[in-house]
CSV table of C-alpha atoms and ligand atoms in Angstrom, one decimal:
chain,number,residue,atom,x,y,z
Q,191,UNK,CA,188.4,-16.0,-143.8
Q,192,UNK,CA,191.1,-16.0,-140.9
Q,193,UNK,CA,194.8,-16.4,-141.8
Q,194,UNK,CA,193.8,-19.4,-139.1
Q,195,UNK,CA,193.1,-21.4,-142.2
Q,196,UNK,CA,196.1,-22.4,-144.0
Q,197,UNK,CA,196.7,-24.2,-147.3
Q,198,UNK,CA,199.4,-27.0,-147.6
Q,199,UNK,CA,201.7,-25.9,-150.1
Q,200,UNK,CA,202.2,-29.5,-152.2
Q,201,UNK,CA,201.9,-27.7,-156.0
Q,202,UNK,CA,203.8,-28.4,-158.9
Q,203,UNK,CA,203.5,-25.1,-160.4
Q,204,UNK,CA,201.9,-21.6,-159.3
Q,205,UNK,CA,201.7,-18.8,-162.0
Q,206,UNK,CA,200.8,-15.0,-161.5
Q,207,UNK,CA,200.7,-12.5,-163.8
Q,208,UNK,CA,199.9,-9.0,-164.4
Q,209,UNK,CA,197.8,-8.9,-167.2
Q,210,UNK,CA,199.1,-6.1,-170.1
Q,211,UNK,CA,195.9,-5.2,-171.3
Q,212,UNK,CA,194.1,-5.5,-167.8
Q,213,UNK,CA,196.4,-4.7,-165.4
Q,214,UNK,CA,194.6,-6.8,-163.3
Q,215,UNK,CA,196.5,-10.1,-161.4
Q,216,UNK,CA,195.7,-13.3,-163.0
Q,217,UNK,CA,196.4,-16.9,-161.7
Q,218,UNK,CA,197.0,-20.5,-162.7
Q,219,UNK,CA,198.0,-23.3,-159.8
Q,220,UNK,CA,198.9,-26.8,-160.8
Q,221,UNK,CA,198.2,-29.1,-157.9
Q,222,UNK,CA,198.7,-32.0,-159.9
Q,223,UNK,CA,199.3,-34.0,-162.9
Q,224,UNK,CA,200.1,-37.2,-162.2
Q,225,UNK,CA,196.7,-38.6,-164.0
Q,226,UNK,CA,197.0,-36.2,-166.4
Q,227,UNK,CA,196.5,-32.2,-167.0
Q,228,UNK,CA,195.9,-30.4,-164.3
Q,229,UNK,CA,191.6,-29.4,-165.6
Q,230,UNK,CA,189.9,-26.7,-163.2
Q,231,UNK,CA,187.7,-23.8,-164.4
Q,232,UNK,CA,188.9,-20.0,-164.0
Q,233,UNK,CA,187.2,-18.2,-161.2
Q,234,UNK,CA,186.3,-14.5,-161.9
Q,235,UNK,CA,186.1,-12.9,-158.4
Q,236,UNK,CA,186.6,-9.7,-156.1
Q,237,UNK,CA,188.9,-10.7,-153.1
Q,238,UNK,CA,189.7,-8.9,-149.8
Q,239,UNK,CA,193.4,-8.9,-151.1
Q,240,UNK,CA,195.1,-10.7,-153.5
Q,241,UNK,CA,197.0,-13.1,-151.0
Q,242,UNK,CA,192.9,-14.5,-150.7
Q,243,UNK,CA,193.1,-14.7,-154.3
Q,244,UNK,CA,196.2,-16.7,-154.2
Q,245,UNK,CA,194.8,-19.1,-151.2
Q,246,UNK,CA,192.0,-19.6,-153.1
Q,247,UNK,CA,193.5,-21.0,-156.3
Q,248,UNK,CA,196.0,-23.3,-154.1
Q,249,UNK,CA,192.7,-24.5,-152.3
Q,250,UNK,CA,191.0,-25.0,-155.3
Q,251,UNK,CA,193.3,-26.6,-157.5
Q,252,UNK,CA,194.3,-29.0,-154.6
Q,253,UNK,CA,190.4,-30.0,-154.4
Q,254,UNK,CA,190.6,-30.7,-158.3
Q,255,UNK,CA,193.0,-33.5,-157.8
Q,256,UNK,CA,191.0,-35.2,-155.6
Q,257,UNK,CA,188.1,-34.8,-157.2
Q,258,UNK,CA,189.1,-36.0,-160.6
Q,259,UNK,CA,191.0,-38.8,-158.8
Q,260,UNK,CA,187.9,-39.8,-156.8
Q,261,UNK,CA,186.1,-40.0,-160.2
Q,262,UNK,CA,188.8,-42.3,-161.7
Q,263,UNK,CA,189.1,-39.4,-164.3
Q,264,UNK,CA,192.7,-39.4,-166.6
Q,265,UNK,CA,193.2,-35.7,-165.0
Q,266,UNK,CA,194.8,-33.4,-162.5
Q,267,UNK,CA,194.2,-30.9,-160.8
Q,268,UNK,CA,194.3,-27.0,-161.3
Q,269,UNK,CA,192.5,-24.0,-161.2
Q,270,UNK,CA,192.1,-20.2,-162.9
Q,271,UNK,CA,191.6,-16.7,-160.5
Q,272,UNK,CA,191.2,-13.9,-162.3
Q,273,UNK,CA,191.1,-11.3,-159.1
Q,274,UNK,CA,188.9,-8.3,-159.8
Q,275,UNK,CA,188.5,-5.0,-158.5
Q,276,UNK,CA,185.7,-4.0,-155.8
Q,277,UNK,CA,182.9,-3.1,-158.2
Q,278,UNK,CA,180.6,-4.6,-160.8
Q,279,UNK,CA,182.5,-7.4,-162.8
Q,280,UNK,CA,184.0,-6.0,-166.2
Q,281,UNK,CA,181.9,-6.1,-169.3
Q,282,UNK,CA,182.7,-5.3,-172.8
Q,283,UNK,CA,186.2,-4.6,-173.8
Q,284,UNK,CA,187.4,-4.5,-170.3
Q,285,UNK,CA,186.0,-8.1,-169.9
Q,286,UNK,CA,187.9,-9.3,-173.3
Q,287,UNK,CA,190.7,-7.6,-171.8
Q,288,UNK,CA,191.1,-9.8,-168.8
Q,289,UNK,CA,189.9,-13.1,-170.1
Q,290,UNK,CA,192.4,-12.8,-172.8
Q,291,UNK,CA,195.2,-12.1,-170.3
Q,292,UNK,CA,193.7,-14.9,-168.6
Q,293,UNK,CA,193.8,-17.0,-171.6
Q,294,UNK,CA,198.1,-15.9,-171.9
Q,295,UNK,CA,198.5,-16.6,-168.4
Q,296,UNK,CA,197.2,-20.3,-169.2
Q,297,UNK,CA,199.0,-20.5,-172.5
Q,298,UNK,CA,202.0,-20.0,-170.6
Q,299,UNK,CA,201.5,-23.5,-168.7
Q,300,UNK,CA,201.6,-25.1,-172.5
Q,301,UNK,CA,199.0,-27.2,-171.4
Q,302,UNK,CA,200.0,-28.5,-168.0
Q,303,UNK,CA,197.0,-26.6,-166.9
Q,304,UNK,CA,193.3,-26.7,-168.9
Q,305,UNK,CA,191.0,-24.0,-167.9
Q,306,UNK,CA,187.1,-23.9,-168.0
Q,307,UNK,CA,184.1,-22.1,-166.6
Q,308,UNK,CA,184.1,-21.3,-163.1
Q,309,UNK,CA,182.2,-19.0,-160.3
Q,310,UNK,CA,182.1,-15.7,-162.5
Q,311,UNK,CA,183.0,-17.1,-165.9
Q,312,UNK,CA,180.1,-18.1,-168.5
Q,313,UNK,CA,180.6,-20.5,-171.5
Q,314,UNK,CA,181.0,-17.7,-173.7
Q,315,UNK,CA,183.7,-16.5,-172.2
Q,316,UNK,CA,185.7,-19.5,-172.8
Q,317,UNK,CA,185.6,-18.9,-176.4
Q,318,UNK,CA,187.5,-15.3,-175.7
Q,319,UNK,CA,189.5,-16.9,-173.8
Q,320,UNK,CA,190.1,-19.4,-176.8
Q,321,UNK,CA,191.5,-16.9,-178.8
Q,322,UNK,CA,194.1,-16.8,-176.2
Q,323,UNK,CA,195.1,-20.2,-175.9
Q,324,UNK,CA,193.7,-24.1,-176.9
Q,325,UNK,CA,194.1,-25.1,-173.7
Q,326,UNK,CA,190.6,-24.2,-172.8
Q,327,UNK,CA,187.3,-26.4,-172.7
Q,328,UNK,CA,183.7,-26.1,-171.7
Q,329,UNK,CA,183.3,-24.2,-175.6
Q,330,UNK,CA,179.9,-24.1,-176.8
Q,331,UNK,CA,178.4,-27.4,-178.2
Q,332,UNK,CA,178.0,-25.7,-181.3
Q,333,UNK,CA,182.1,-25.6,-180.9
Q,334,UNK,CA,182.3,-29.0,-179.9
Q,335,UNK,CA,182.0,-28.4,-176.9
Q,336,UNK,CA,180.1,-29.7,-173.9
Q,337,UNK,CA,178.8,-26.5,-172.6
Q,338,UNK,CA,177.9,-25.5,-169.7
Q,339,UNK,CA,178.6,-28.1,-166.7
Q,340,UNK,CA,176.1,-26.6,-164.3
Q,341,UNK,CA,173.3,-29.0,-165.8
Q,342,UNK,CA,175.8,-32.2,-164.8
Q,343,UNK,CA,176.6,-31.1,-161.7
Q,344,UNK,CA,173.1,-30.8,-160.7
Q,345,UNK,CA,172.3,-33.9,-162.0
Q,346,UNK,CA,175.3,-36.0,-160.0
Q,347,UNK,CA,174.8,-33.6,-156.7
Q,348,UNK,CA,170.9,-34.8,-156.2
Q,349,UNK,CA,172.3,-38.2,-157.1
Q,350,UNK,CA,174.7,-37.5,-154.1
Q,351,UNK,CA,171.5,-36.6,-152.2
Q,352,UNK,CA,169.8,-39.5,-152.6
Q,353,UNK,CA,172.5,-41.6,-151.1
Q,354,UNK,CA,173.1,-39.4,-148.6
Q,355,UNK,CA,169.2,-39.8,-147.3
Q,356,UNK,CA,169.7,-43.9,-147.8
Q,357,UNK,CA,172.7,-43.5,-145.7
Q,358,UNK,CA,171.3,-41.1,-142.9
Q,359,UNK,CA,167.8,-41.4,-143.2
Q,360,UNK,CA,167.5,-44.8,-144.6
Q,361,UNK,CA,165.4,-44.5,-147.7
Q,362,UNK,CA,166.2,-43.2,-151.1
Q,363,UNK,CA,163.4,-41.3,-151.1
Q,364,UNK,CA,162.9,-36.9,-151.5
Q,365,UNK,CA,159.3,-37.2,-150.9
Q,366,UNK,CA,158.3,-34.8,-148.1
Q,367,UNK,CA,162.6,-34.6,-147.5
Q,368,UNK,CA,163.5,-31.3,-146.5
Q,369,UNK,CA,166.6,-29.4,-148.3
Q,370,UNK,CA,168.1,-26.2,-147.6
Q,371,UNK,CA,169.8,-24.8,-151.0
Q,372,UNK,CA,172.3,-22.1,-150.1
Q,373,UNK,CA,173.1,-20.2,-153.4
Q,374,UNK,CA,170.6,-20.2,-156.3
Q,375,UNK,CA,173.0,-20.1,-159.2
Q,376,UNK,CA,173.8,-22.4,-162.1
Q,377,UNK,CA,174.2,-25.2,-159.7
Q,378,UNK,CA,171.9,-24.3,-157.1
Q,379,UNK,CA,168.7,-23.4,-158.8
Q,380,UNK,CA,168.8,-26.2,-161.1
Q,381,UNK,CA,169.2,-28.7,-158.0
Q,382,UNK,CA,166.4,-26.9,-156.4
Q,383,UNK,CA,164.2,-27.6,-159.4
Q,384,UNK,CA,164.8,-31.3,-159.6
Q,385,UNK,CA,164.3,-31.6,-155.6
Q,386,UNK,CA,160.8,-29.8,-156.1
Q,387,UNK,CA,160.3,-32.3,-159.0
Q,388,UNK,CA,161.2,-35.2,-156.9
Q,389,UNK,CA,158.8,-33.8,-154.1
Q,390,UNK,CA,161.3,-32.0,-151.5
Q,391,UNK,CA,160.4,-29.4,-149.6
Q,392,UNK,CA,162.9,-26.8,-150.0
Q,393,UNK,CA,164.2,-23.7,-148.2
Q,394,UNK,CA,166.1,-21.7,-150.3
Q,395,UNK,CA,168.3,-18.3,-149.8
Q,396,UNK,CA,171.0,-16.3,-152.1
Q,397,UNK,CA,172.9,-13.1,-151.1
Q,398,UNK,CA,171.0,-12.0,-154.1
Q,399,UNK,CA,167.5,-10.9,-153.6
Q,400,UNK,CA,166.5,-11.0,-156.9
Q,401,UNK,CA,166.7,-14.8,-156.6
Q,402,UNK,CA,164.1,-14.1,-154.0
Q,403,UNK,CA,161.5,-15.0,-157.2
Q,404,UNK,CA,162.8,-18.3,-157.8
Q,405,UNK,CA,161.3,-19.5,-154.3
Q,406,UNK,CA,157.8,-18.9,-155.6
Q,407,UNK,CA,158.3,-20.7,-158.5
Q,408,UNK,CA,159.8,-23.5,-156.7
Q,409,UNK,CA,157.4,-23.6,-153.9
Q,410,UNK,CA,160.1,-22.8,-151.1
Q,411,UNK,CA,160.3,-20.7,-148.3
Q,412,UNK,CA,163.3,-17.8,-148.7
Q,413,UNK,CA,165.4,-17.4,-146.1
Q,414,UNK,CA,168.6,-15.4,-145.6
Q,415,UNK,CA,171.8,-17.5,-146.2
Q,416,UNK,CA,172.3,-17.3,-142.5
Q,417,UNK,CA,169.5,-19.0,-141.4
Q,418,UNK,CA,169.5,-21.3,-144.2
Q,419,UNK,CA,172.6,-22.5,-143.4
Q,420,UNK,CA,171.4,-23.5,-139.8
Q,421,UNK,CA,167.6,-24.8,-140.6
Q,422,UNK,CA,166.4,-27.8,-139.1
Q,423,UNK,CA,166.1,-29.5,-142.4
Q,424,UNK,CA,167.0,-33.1,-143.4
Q,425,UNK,CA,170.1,-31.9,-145.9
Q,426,UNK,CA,171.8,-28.8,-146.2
Q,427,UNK,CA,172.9,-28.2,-150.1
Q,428,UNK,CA,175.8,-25.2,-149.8
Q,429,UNK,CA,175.5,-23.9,-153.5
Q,430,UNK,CA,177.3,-21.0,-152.8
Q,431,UNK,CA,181.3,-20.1,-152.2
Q,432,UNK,CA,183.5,-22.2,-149.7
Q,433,UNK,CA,184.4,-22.1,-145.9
Q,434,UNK,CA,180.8,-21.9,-144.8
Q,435,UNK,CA,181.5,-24.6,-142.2
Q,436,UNK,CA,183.9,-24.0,-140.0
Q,437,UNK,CA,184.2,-23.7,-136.0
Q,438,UNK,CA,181.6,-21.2,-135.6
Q,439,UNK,CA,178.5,-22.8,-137.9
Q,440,UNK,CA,179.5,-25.8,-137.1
Q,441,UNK,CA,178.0,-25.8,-133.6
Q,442,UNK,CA,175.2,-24.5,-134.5
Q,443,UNK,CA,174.2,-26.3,-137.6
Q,444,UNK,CA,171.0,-28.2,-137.1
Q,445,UNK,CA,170.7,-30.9,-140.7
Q,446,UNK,CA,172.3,-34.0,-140.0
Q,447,UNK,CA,173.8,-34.9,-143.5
Q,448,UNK,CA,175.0,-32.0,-145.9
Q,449,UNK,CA,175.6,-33.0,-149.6
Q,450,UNK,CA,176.2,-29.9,-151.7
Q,451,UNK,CA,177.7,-28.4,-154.7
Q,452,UNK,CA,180.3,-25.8,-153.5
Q,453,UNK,CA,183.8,-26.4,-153.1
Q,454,UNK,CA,186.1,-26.7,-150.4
Q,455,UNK,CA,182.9,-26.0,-147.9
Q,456,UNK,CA,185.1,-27.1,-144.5
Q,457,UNK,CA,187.3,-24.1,-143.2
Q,458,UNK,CA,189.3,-26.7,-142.7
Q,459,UNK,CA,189.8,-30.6,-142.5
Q,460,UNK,CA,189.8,-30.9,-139.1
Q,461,UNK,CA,185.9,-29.3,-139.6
Q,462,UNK,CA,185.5,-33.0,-140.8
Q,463,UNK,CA,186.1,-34.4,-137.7
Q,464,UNK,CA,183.8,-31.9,-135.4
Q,465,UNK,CA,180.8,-32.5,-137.8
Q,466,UNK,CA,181.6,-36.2,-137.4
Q,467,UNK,CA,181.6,-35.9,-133.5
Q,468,UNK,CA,178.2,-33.8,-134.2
Q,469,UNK,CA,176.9,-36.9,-135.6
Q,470,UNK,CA,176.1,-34.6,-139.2
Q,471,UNK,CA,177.5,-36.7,-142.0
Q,472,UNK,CA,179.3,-34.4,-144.6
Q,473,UNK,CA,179.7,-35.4,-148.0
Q,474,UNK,CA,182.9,-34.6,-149.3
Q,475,UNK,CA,182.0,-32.0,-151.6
Q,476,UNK,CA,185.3,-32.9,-154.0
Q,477,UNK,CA,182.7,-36.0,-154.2
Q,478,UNK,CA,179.5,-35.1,-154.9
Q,479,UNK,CA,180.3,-31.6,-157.3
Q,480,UNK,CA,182.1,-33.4,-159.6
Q,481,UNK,CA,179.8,-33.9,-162.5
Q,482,UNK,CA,181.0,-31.0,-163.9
Q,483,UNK,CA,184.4,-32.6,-164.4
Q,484,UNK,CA,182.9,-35.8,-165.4
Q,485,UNK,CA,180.9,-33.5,-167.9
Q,486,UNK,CA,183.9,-31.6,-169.5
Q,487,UNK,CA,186.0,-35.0,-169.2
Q,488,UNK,CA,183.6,-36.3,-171.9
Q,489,UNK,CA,184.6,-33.8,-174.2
Q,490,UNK,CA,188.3,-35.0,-173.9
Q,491,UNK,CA,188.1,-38.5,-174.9
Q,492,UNK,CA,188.5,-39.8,-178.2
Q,493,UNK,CA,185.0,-39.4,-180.4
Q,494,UNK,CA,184.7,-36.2,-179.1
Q,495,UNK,CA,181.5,-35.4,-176.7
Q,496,UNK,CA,178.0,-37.3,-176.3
Q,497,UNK,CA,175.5,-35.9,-173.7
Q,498,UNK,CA,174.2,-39.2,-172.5
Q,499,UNK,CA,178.0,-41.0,-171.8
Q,500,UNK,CA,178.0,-37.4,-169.6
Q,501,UNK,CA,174.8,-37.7,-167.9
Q,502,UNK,CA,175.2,-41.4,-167.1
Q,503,UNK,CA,178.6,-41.1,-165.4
Q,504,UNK,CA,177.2,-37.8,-163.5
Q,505,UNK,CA,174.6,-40.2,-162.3
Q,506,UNK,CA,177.4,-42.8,-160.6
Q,507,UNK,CA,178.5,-40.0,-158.7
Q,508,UNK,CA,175.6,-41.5,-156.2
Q,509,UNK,CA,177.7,-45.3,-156.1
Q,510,UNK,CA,181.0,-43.1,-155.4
Q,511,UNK,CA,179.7,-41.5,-152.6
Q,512,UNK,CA,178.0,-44.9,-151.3
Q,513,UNK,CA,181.5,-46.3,-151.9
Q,514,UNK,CA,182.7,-43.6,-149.5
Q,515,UNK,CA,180.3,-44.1,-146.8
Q,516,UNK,CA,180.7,-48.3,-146.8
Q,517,UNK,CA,184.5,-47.3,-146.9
Q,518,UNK,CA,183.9,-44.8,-143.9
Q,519,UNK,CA,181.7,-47.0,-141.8
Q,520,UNK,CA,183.8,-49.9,-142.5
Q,521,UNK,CA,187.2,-48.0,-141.2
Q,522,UNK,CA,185.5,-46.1,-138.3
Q,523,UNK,CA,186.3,-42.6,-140.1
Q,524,UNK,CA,184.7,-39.6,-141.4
Q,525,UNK,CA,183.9,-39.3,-145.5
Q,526,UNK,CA,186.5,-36.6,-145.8
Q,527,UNK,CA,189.2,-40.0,-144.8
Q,528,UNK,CA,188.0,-42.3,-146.7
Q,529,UNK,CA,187.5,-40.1,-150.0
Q,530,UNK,CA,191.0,-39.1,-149.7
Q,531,UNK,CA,192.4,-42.5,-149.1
Q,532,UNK,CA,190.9,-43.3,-152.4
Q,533,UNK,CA,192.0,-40.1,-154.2
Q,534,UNK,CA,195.4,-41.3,-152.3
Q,535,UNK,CA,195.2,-44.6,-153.8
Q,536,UNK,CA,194.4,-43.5,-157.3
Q,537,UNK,CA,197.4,-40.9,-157.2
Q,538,UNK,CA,199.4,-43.3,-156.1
Q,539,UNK,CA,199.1,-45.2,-159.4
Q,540,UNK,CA,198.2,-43.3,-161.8
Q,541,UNK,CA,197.4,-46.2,-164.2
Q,542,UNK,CA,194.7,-47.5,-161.8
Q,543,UNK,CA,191.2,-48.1,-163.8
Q,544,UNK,CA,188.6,-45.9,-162.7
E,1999,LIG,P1,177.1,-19.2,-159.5
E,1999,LIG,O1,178.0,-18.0,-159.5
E,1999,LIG,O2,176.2,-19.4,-160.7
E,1999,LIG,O3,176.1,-19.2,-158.2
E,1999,LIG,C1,176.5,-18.9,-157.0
E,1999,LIG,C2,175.3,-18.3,-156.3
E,1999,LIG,O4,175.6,-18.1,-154.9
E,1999,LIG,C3,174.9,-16.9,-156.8
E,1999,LIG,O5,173.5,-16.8,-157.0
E,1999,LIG,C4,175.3,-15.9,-155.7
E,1999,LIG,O6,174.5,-14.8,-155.6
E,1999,LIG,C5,175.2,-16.8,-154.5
E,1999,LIG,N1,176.0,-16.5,-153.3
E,1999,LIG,C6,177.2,-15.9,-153.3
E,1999,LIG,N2,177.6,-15.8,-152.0
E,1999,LIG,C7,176.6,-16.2,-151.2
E,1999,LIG,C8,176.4,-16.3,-149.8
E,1999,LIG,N3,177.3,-16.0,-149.0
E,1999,LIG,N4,175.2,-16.9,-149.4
E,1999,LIG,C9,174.3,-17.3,-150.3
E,1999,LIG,N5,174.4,-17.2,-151.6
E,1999,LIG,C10,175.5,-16.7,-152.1
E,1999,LIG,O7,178.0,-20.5,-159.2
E,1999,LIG,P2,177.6,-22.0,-159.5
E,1999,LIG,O8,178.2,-22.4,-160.9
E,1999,LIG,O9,176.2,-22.3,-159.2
E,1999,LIG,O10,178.6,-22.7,-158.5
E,1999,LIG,C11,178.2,-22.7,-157.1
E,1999,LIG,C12,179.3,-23.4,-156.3
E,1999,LIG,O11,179.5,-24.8,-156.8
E,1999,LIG,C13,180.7,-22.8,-156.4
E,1999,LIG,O12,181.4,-23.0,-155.2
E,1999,LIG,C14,181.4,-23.6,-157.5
E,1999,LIG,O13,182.8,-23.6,-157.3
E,1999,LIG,C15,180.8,-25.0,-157.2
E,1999,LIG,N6,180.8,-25.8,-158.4
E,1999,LIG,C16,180.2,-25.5,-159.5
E,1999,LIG,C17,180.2,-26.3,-160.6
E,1999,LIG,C18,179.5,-26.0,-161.9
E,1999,LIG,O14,179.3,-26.9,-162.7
E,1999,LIG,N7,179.0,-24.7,-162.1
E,1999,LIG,C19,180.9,-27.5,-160.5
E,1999,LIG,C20,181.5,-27.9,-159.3
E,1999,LIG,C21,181.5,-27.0,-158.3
């Protein structure tokens, strides 16, 4: 990504370390906590350099505010880099290695920041890093814990959908829609499977062509990423990693809503303005990814974790975003605005009911 693309610097609290077993840099940003701890998973990923590594957990954690704000969830906003090596991610003792310097690097934050599964970490790699520090959720549900949040995230992101076609295309409908999923992981592949169950017809891509078998199954065409990202379709899902719209897709792009799960998908904010001027209504992904949070939030409260309170609240995530849209129609500005004048307004008193 250019150095174009800059990140306010508005953090409490930015930790790096050089992990003693590893070696390798590991990283914990606190955005905020003025709803609470700052909760954001722990991303396991090879960088250009580690200044990227760096932006990316200032970008990340700052999106985690908002979106736990947005959801009227008691939390902050944070999140975990672990910044790898070019090469196959670490297995074995080389993985334990790193996810319990990791786990220090969080213990070190005594709680201000709460890691959890990210782009590169699995469930059961919270539970090494739980050897490393309690300050770690998303544990097994045989742990107590709620698991993995993919499941929730697909759940409130085609909820997110579905608003998104009332408010574009005027029904609530997927029959016959037409989605473009960029990214068939966790999140990805499961929202493909519930589009295809609700009678969407999808194109899908992934930089991995072994995904390439899922399409079959799903009955979508496979496409590369690059022309996925610009199909004439009625949504575009980005499932993948962030900044995929930004001055030079953005022209191009040819779906006139996009709802999907990866983070920090505009280059920029000022991206929200050119897709508004496009007429393509964006929705915010801070928004619509957040059952995840909502998920792991769950877990937190008093009485400990129950699947349905998780799936139900994942499910409002479609009256959020309708919330936005009234708000954005009503004020004459782009989703991006009005989703962060309510994560403002929340922040702003930190008492405020959900
Ligand atoms: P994942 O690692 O399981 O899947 C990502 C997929 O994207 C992989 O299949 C990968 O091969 C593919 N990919 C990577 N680069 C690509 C590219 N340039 N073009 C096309 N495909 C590409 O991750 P996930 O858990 O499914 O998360 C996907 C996105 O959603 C991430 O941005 C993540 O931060 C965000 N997110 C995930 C959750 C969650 O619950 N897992 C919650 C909120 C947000």
């Amino acid at each position: 990504m250019p150095d174009l693309y800059l990140v306010p610097l508005e953090h409490e609290e930015l930790l790096i370390r050089r992990g003693r077993r590893s070696g390798l840099y590991t990283i914990a940003a606190v955005h905020s906590t003025m709803r609470g701890p700052a909760l954001g998973g722990c991303r396991m990923w090879t960088y250009d350099d580690t200044r990227a590594a760096v932006r990316d957990a200032l970008r990340l954690s700052r999106g985690m505010t908002h979106k736990s704000a947005v959801a009227g969830l008691r939390l902050g906003g944070g999140k975990g880099v672990i910044v790898l090596p070019p090469g196959a991610p670490p297995t074995g003792r080389r993985r334990r290695d790193v996810l319990l310097d990791f786990g220090e690097t969080v213990d070190a934050l005594q709680g201000r920041y709460v890691t959890a599964e990210d782009v590169g970490t699995a469930t059961r790699d919270m539970v090494t890093i739980a050897e490393a520090t309690r300050h770690v959720t998303g544990l097994p549900r045989r742990r107590g814990g709620s698991g993995d949040p993919s499941p929730f995230t697909a759940l409130g992101l085609e909820a997110a959908i579905v608003a998104t076609c009332e408010h574009v295309l005027g029904s609530t409908s997927l029959r016959g829609r037409s989605v473009a999923v960029v990214g068939l992981g966790h999140v990805g592949l499961r929202l493909a499977r519930r589009l295809a169950r609700g009678g969407a017809r999808l194109v899908v891509a992934d930089i991995d062509e072994a995904k390439k078998a899922h399409a079959a199954q799903l009955g979508a065409r496979w496409t590369t990423p690059d022309n996925a990202l610009l199909a004439a379709v009625d949504v575009l899902a980005p499932c993948a990693l962030g900044g995929v719209l930004d001055h030079e897709t953005v022209p191009h792009l040819q779906a006139p809503a996009i709802a999907g799960a990866a983070n920090n998908q505009l280059a920029d904010d000022a991206i929200a303005d050119q897709l508004q001027a496009r007429g393509i209504v964006w929705a915010p992904d801070f928004v619509v990814n957040a059952g995840g949070i909502i998920n792991i939030s769950v877990e937190l409260e008093p009485g400990g974790y129950d699947p349905a309170r998780a799936r139900r609240r994942a499910r409002a995530i479609g009256d959020t975003l309708r919330e936005v849209y009234d708000r954005a129609t009503a004020g004459g500005m782009t989703p991006l605005t009005a989703a962060m004048e309510l994560a403002r307004r929340r922040l702003a008193d930190p008492s405020s009911p959900a």
